[in-house]
Tab-separated table of C-alpha atoms in Angstrom:
chain	number	residue	atom	x	y	z
L	7	UNK	CA	117.739	129.627	134.976
L	8	UNK	CA	115.566	128.564	132.059
L	9	UNK	CA	116.070	132.004	130.487
L	10	UNK	CA	119.814	131.668	130.765
L	11	UNK	CA	119.646	128.274	129.106
L	12	UNK	CA	117.327	129.345	126.299
L	13	UNK	CA	119.240	132.565	125.666
L	14	UNK	CA	122.493	130.697	125.379
L	15	UNK	CA	120.761	128.147	123.159
L	16	UNK	CA	119.542	130.835	120.732
L	17	UNK	CA	123.038	131.992	120.023
L	18	UNK	CA	124.545	128.539	119.822
L	19	UNK	CA	126.738	128.060	116.790
L	20	UNK	CA	127.604	124.672	115.396
L	21	UNK	CA	129.828	123.196	112.734
L	22	UNK	CA	127.904	121.438	109.892
L	23	UNK	CA	128.227	117.943	111.339
L	24	UNK	CA	127.049	118.962	114.817
L	25	UNK	CA	124.258	120.974	113.188
L	26	UNK	CA	123.095	117.891	111.276
L	27	UNK	CA	123.220	115.795	114.423
L	28	UNK	CA	121.168	118.400	116.282
L	29	UNK	CA	118.590	118.678	113.492
L	30	UNK	CA	118.092	114.915	113.258
L	31	UNK	CA	117.739	114.483	117.009
L	32	UNK	CA	114.109	113.517	117.694
L	33	UNK	CA	114.070	115.570	120.890
L	34	UNK	CA	114.594	118.818	118.965
L	35	UNK	CA	111.277	118.765	117.036
L	36	UNK	CA	112.799	119.185	113.579
L	37	UNK	CA	112.527	115.457	113.091
L	38	UNK	CA	109.263	113.872	114.140
L	39	UNK	CA	108.053	110.332	113.928
L	40	UNK	CA	104.681	108.636	114.319
L	41	UNK	CA	103.678	104.991	114.452
L	42	UNK	CA	100.310	103.772	113.275
L	43	UNK	CA	100.111	99.999	113.575
L	44	UNK	CA	103.029	98.505	111.665
L	45	UNK	CA	103.744	101.728	109.822
L	46	UNK	CA	106.257	104.351	110.787
L	47	UNK	CA	105.874	107.866	109.359
L	48	UNK	CA	108.904	110.122	109.795
L	49	UNK	CA	109.231	113.742	108.808
L	50	UNK	CA	112.443	115.746	108.687
L	51	UNK	CA	112.154	119.516	108.408
L	52	UNK	CA	115.134	120.779	106.422
L	53	UNK	CA	116.418	124.317	106.733
L	54	UNK	CA	118.641	125.684	103.960
L	55	UNK	CA	121.618	125.160	106.294
L	56	UNK	CA	120.580	121.535	106.788
L	57	UNK	CA	120.580	120.967	103.017
L	58	UNK	CA	123.956	122.685	102.618
L	59	UNK	CA	125.390	120.702	105.535
L	60	UNK	CA	124.266	117.490	103.821
L	61	UNK	CA	125.769	118.577	100.518
L	62	UNK	CA	129.068	119.542	102.106
L	63	UNK	CA	129.520	116.081	103.558
L	64	UNK	CA	130.909	115.111	100.153
L	65	UNK	CA	132.234	118.384	98.744
L	66	UNK	CA	133.504	121.668	100.064
L	67	UNK	CA	131.804	125.008	99.344
L	68	UNK	CA	133.757	128.252	99.391
L	69	UNK	CA	132.212	131.134	101.344
L	70	UNK	CA	130.830	132.545	98.061
L	71	UNK	CA	129.434	129.192	96.980
L	72	UNK	CA	127.828	128.772	100.381
L	73	UNK	CA	126.142	132.206	100.164
L	74	UNK	CA	124.991	131.547	96.600
L	75	UNK	CA	123.564	128.144	97.484
L	76	UNK	CA	121.793	129.559	100.537
L	77	UNK	CA	120.138	132.205	98.345
L	78	UNK	CA	119.064	129.535	95.825
L	79	UNK	CA	117.354	127.585	98.562
L	80	UNK	CA	115.456	130.548	99.959
L	81	UNK	CA	111.741	130.924	99.387
L	82	UNK	CA	110.817	127.306	100.114
L	83	UNK	CA	110.284	125.066	103.148
L	84	UNK	CA	111.945	121.667	102.601
L	85	UNK	CA	110.993	118.272	104.013
L	86	UNK	CA	111.951	114.628	103.697
L	87	UNK	CA	109.147	112.246	104.464
L	88	UNK	CA	109.496	108.483	104.863
L	89	UNK	CA	106.992	105.686	105.356
L	90	UNK	CA	108.351	102.410	106.605
L	91	UNK	CA	106.237	99.290	106.701
L	92	UNK	CA	107.531	97.115	109.530
L	93	UNK	CA	104.999	94.363	109.020
L	94	UNK	CA	106.384	90.887	108.321
L	95	UNK	CA	103.840	90.166	105.660
L	96	UNK	CA	104.801	93.134	103.449
L	97	UNK	CA	106.937	90.910	101.321
L	98	UNK	CA	103.869	88.868	100.561
L	99	UNK	CA	102.340	91.857	98.765
L	100	UNK	CA	101.920	90.934	95.164
L	101	UNK	CA	104.120	92.510	92.523
L	102	UNK	CA	101.027	94.120	91.003
L	103	UNK	CA	100.049	95.684	94.343
L	104	UNK	CA	103.545	97.012	94.805
L	105	UNK	CA	103.580	98.398	91.288
L	106	UNK	CA	100.247	100.143	91.905
L	107	UNK	CA	101.617	101.664	95.116
L	108	UNK	CA	104.742	102.906	93.364
L	109	UNK	CA	102.661	104.365	90.570
L	110	UNK	CA	100.417	106.097	93.091
L	111	UNK	CA	103.449	107.417	94.961
L	112	UNK	CA	105.036	108.679	91.749
L	113	UNK	CA	102.102	110.378	90.082
L	114	UNK	CA	99.137	110.924	92.390
L	115	UNK	CA	100.333	111.210	95.942
L	116	UNK	CA	101.431	114.847	95.742
L	117	UNK	CA	97.843	115.963	96.388
L	118	UNK	CA	97.870	114.167	99.767
L	119	UNK	CA	100.433	116.578	101.222
L	120	UNK	CA	99.812	120.087	102.468
L	121	UNK	CA	101.393	122.652	104.726
L	122	UNK	CA	99.229	124.769	106.996
L	123	UNK	CA	100.704	128.073	108.092
L	124	UNK	CA	98.205	129.883	110.297
L	125	UNK	CA	95.023	129.769	108.178
L	126	UNK	CA	96.723	129.280	104.811
L	127	UNK	CA	96.986	125.848	103.258
L	128	UNK	CA	99.807	125.426	100.767
L	129	UNK	CA	100.335	122.580	98.319
L	130	UNK	CA	103.831	121.314	97.424
L	131	UNK	CA	105.828	123.384	94.980
L	132	UNK	CA	108.270	120.513	94.536
L	133	UNK	CA	107.463	116.862	94.941
L	134	UNK	CA	109.598	113.833	94.301
L	135	UNK	CA	109.009	110.203	95.172
L	136	UNK	CA	112.634	109.297	95.446
L	137	UNK	CA	112.709	105.601	96.140
L	138	UNK	CA	111.059	102.562	97.545
L	139	UNK	CA	113.630	100.474	99.310
L	140	UNK	CA	112.953	96.770	98.875
L	141	UNK	CA	115.234	95.935	101.777
L	142	UNK	CA	113.524	97.770	104.594
L	143	UNK	CA	110.223	98.577	102.878
L	144	UNK	CA	110.645	102.314	103.016
L	145	UNK	CA	109.058	104.900	100.768
L	146	UNK	CA	110.968	108.168	100.640
L	147	UNK	CA	109.622	111.526	99.482
L	148	UNK	CA	111.237	114.905	98.994
L	149	UNK	CA	108.938	117.903	99.291
L	150	UNK	CA	109.162	121.671	99.209
L	151	UNK	CA	106.429	124.221	99.844
L	152	UNK	CA	106.499	127.906	98.921
L	153	UNK	CA	107.487	129.876	102.001
L	154	UNK	CA	104.743	132.057	103.406
L	155	UNK	CA	105.359	135.643	104.437
L	156	UNK	CA	104.363	134.731	107.967
L	157	UNK	CA	107.091	132.119	108.161
L	158	UNK	CA	108.517	131.119	111.546
L	159	UNK	CA	104.935	130.925	112.760
L	160	UNK	CA	103.524	127.559	113.784
L	161	UNK	CA	103.627	125.166	110.809
L	162	UNK	CA	101.514	122.038	110.407
L	163	UNK	CA	102.607	119.447	107.879
L	164	UNK	CA	99.615	117.355	106.935
L	165	UNK	CA	99.618	114.047	105.073
L	166	UNK	CA	96.435	112.205	104.135
L	167	UNK	CA	97.578	108.609	103.847
L	168	UNK	CA	95.874	106.884	100.947
L	169	UNK	CA	98.844	104.625	100.280
L	170	UNK	CA	98.229	102.447	103.340
L	171	UNK	CA	94.811	103.909	104.272
L	172	UNK	CA	95.613	105.223	107.735
L	173	UNK	CA	94.052	108.660	107.337
L	174	UNK	CA	95.369	112.142	108.020
L	175	UNK	CA	98.645	112.452	109.924
L	176	UNK	CA	99.750	115.840	111.224
L	177	UNK	CA	103.139	117.117	112.375
L	178	UNK	CA	103.384	120.434	114.179
L	179	UNK	CA	106.425	122.694	114.269
L	180	UNK	CA	105.855	125.296	116.965
L	181	UNK	CA	107.056	128.850	116.502
L	182	UNK	CA	109.368	128.645	119.532
L	183	UNK	CA	110.956	125.442	118.186
L	184	UNK	CA	111.599	127.024	114.791
L	185	UNK	CA	113.152	130.044	116.456
L	186	UNK	CA	115.289	128.047	118.858
L	187	UNK	CA	117.405	126.317	116.242
L	188	UNK	CA	121.166	126.813	116.423
L	189	UNK	CA	123.131	128.658	113.759
L	190	UNK	CA	125.378	126.735	111.439
L	191	UNK	CA	128.906	128.042	111.382
L	192	UNK	CA	130.360	127.559	107.920
L	193	UNK	CA	134.042	128.154	107.296
P	112	UNK	CA	101.534	53.067	153.863
P	113	UNK	CA	99.468	53.410	150.627
P	114	UNK	CA	96.738	55.144	152.630
P	115	UNK	CA	99.265	57.657	153.939
P	116	UNK	CA	100.595	58.343	150.411
P	117	UNK	CA	97.065	58.967	149.141
P	118	UNK	CA	96.422	61.366	151.992
P	119	UNK	CA	99.662	63.208	151.260
P	120	UNK	CA	98.840	63.400	147.535
P	121	UNK	CA	95.402	64.760	148.371
P	122	UNK	CA	96.865	67.444	150.634
P	123	UNK	CA	99.450	68.449	147.994
P	124	UNK	CA	96.756	68.638	145.280
P	125	UNK	CA	94.513	70.736	147.524
P	126	UNK	CA	97.424	73.028	148.306
P	127	UNK	CA	98.226	73.475	144.586
P	128	UNK	CA	94.583	74.228	143.735
P	129	UNK	CA	94.368	76.766	146.572
P	130	UNK	CA	97.612	78.365	145.487
P	131	UNK	CA	96.516	78.694	141.834
P	132	UNK	CA	93.118	80.129	142.854
P	133	UNK	CA	94.740	82.624	145.196
P	134	UNK	CA	97.380	83.589	142.582
P	135	UNK	CA	94.858	84.321	139.822
P	136	UNK	CA	92.494	86.134	142.171
P	137	UNK	CA	95.333	88.402	143.231
P	138	UNK	CA	96.412	88.893	139.622
P	139	UNK	CA	92.884	89.857	138.549
P	140	UNK	CA	92.567	92.296	141.426
P	141	UNK	CA	95.880	93.880	140.434
P	142	UNK	CA	94.894	94.373	136.797
P	143	UNK	CA	94.476	98.014	135.881
P	144	UNK	CA	91.175	98.210	134.043
P	145	UNK	CA	89.512	101.351	132.769
P	146	UNK	CA	86.786	101.987	130.254
P	147	UNK	CA	85.754	104.518	127.644
P	148	UNK	CA	82.598	105.472	125.838
P	149	UNK	CA	83.828	104.418	122.401
P	150	UNK	CA	80.894	106.007	120.552
P	151	UNK	CA	81.688	109.374	122.120
P	152	UNK	CA	85.426	109.036	121.463
P	153	UNK	CA	84.734	108.081	117.853
P	154	UNK	CA	82.289	110.956	117.295
P	155	UNK	CA	84.405	113.624	119.000
P	156	UNK	CA	87.728	112.528	117.484
P	157	UNK	CA	88.854	115.390	115.226
P	158	UNK	CA	89.744	113.076	112.328
P	159	UNK	CA	86.263	111.588	112.502
P	160	UNK	CA	84.704	115.079	112.540
P	161	UNK	CA	86.774	116.103	109.494
P	162	UNK	CA	85.705	113.024	107.570
P	163	UNK	CA	82.078	113.518	108.579
P	164	UNK	CA	82.202	117.019	107.126
P	165	UNK	CA	83.632	115.636	103.878
P	166	UNK	CA	80.938	112.960	103.648
P	167	UNK	CA	78.252	115.537	104.417
P	168	UNK	CA	79.630	117.860	101.726
P	169	UNK	CA	79.595	115.012	99.217
P	170	UNK	CA	76.046	114.106	100.219
P	171	UNK	CA	74.845	117.696	99.775
P	172	UNK	CA	76.534	118.090	96.382
P	173	UNK	CA	75.170	114.808	95.087
P	174	UNK	CA	71.706	115.697	96.382
P	175	UNK	CA	71.833	119.005	94.487
P	176	UNK	CA	72.740	117.197	91.264
P	177	UNK	CA	69.974	114.631	91.770
P	178	UNK	CA	67.433	117.355	92.572
P	179	UNK	CA	68.214	119.214	89.374
P	180	UNK	CA	67.945	115.974	87.359
P	181	UNK	CA	64.634	115.213	89.022
P	182	UNK	CA	63.334	118.670	88.210
P	183	UNK	CA	64.329	118.262	84.575
P	184	UNK	CA	62.495	114.936	84.468
P	185	UNK	CA	59.361	116.506	85.927
P	186	UNK	CA	59.461	119.297	83.365
P	187	UNK	CA	59.873	116.822	80.517
P	188	UNK	CA	56.932	114.783	81.778
P	189	UNK	CA	54.801	117.868	82.327
P	190	UNK	CA	55.378	119.168	78.811
P	191	UNK	CA	54.762	115.751	77.267
P	192	UNK	CA	58.155	115.448	75.693
P	193	UNK	CA	59.327	112.470	73.688
P	194	UNK	CA	58.708	109.344	75.859
P	195	UNK	CA	61.959	107.703	74.797
P	196	UNK	CA	63.845	110.819	75.871
P	197	UNK	CA	62.101	110.716	79.252
P	198	UNK	CA	62.941	107.035	79.603
P	199	UNK	CA	66.614	107.560	78.831
P	200	UNK	CA	66.761	110.525	81.237
P	201	UNK	CA	65.141	108.377	83.923
P	202	UNK	CA	67.729	105.684	83.344
P	203	UNK	CA	70.566	108.171	83.704
P	204	UNK	CA	68.952	109.529	86.875
P	205	UNK	CA	68.682	106.114	88.530
P	206	UNK	CA	72.194	105.187	87.468
P	207	UNK	CA	73.540	108.415	88.932
P	208	UNK	CA	71.627	107.869	92.173
P	209	UNK	CA	73.073	104.367	92.503
P	210	UNK	CA	76.575	105.644	91.773
P	211	UNK	CA	76.276	108.323	94.448
P	212	UNK	CA	74.973	105.814	96.971
P	213	UNK	CA	77.880	103.482	96.236
P	214	UNK	CA	80.453	106.259	96.543
P	215	UNK	CA	78.805	107.387	99.777
P	216	UNK	CA	79.031	103.868	101.219
P	217	UNK	CA	82.628	103.482	100.064
P	218	UNK	CA	83.649	106.801	101.572
P	219	UNK	CA	81.925	106.046	104.872
P	220	UNK	CA	83.602	102.633	105.143
P	221	UNK	CA	87.017	103.931	104.107
P	222	UNK	CA	86.879	106.824	106.590
P	223	UNK	CA	85.612	104.605	109.380
P	224	UNK	CA	88.538	102.217	108.819
P	225	UNK	CA	91.024	105.102	108.896
P	226	UNK	CA	89.533	106.549	112.085
P	227	UNK	CA	89.589	103.174	113.861
P	228	UNK	CA	93.190	102.495	112.755
P	229	UNK	CA	94.369	105.748	114.304
P	230	UNK	CA	92.200	105.347	117.414
P	231	UNK	CA	93.627	101.871	118.076
P	232	UNK	CA	97.162	103.210	117.813
P	233	UNK	CA	96.531	106.145	120.168
P	234	UNK	CA	94.658	103.948	122.673
P	235	UNK	CA	97.571	101.526	122.674
P	236	UNK	CA	100.022	104.383	123.301
P	237	UNK	CA	97.832	105.768	126.101
P	238	UNK	CA	97.430	102.340	127.672
P	239	UNK	CA	101.179	101.670	127.546
P	240	UNK	CA	102.043	105.084	128.952
P	241	UNK	CA	99.636	104.692	131.864
P	242	UNK	CA	100.309	100.996	132.518
P	243	UNK	CA	96.750	99.902	131.903
P	244	UNK	CA	96.110	96.210	131.369
P	245	UNK	CA	92.733	96.725	129.724
P	246	UNK	CA	90.821	99.613	128.191
P	247	UNK	CA	87.266	98.419	127.746
P	248	UNK	CA	84.784	99.917	125.338
P	249	UNK	CA	81.464	100.773	126.913
P	250	UNK	CA	78.921	101.040	124.143
P	251	UNK	CA	75.602	99.642	123.028
P	252	UNK	CA	75.823	95.881	122.363
P	253	UNK	CA	79.251	95.596	123.977
P	254	UNK	CA	79.755	92.613	126.305
P	255	UNK	CA	80.597	94.987	129.180
P	256	UNK	CA	77.419	95.117	131.278
P	257	UNK	CA	78.559	97.196	134.232
P	258	UNK	CA	81.347	99.685	134.770
P	259	UNK	CA	82.129	101.912	137.687
P	260	UNK	CA	82.031	105.572	136.596
P	261	UNK	CA	85.220	106.303	138.528
P	262	UNK	CA	87.059	104.134	135.957
P	263	UNK	CA	85.701	106.105	133.005
P	264	UNK	CA	88.593	107.810	131.165
P	265	UNK	CA	86.629	108.989	128.103
P	266	UNK	CA	87.493	112.670	128.694
P	267	UNK	CA	91.204	111.999	129.168
P	268	UNK	CA	91.301	109.750	126.105
P	269	UNK	CA	89.567	112.371	123.980
P	270	UNK	CA	92.094	115.029	124.937
P	271	UNK	CA	94.936	112.585	124.276
P	272	UNK	CA	93.769	111.295	120.866
P	273	UNK	CA	92.934	114.777	119.596
P	274	UNK	CA	96.322	116.056	120.731
P	275	UNK	CA	98.127	113.178	119.073
P	276	UNK	CA	96.115	113.638	115.888
P	277	UNK	CA	96.813	117.357	115.707
P	278	UNK	CA	100.535	116.587	115.823
P	279	UNK	CA	101.329	117.342	119.453
């Protein structure tokens, strides 16, 4: 029975919106979240189809544009990482402290991220501290790591938190989870 | 009449006291209490091990630098070099040694804080998931004087915290 389910799952095809919904569902391992005290650390693994699906929410790609964009995105593993501080006293952080944190996030924090694929440790090829939302106290980061030849093996995303001093936080993407993702059907 | 009221009040008070005593005794007996060897959990927690390795590496590197400086100082003294040069080298040596000690202390404190922050979170999750009311820490100088070994969940906690840390 489980084989029938998993086999049918492997071949599942989805339209972009359903694909996005599936990818952002916490039960499907591509989005993972961890709480340490008042902090919430969330990681979204983004396949090239995920990125295209996001882009096509606002504009349409022709079949050729879709293929071209997919090729452009190849060669990297993409992630969005967010840190949300749910503590009530965050707003009491001084402006100087906040400025220091933003500066750290913008210029120094890249070194705190790494991707472990089997025994290889890779540093980000692309790193962007996108924003720090004042409203919900969220720091958002966009990251991409060079894809390893042994991709689709177990991947560990590792973040050494020096922004809030909570230590190393790991997220694991198992090989079977990476292989079980549905296919995006783009028309 | 007043005598009767007093008697009634006394009986009611006694009943309330008995009820409260019985209620709290039952509550205490119902509480799910377990304990862990916190020293062992701390030492065998993977994050703690990783940080220990880093601190040890730093200690070894700094010791190598200090040893080479010390050797240079000995050579200078042995060959009767300029005393002011020896003095200035000594000063640099002691400054460096202090700096290393300070960094070592800072690193140890910072890592210890990080390890405890994560341990607290994982213990809370484990306690919630298993409906424990208390997880006590059995360690030297802790106020817990006696614990029944059957309530020791150190092994289970270690597996849990290391799994959570490794991303599972």
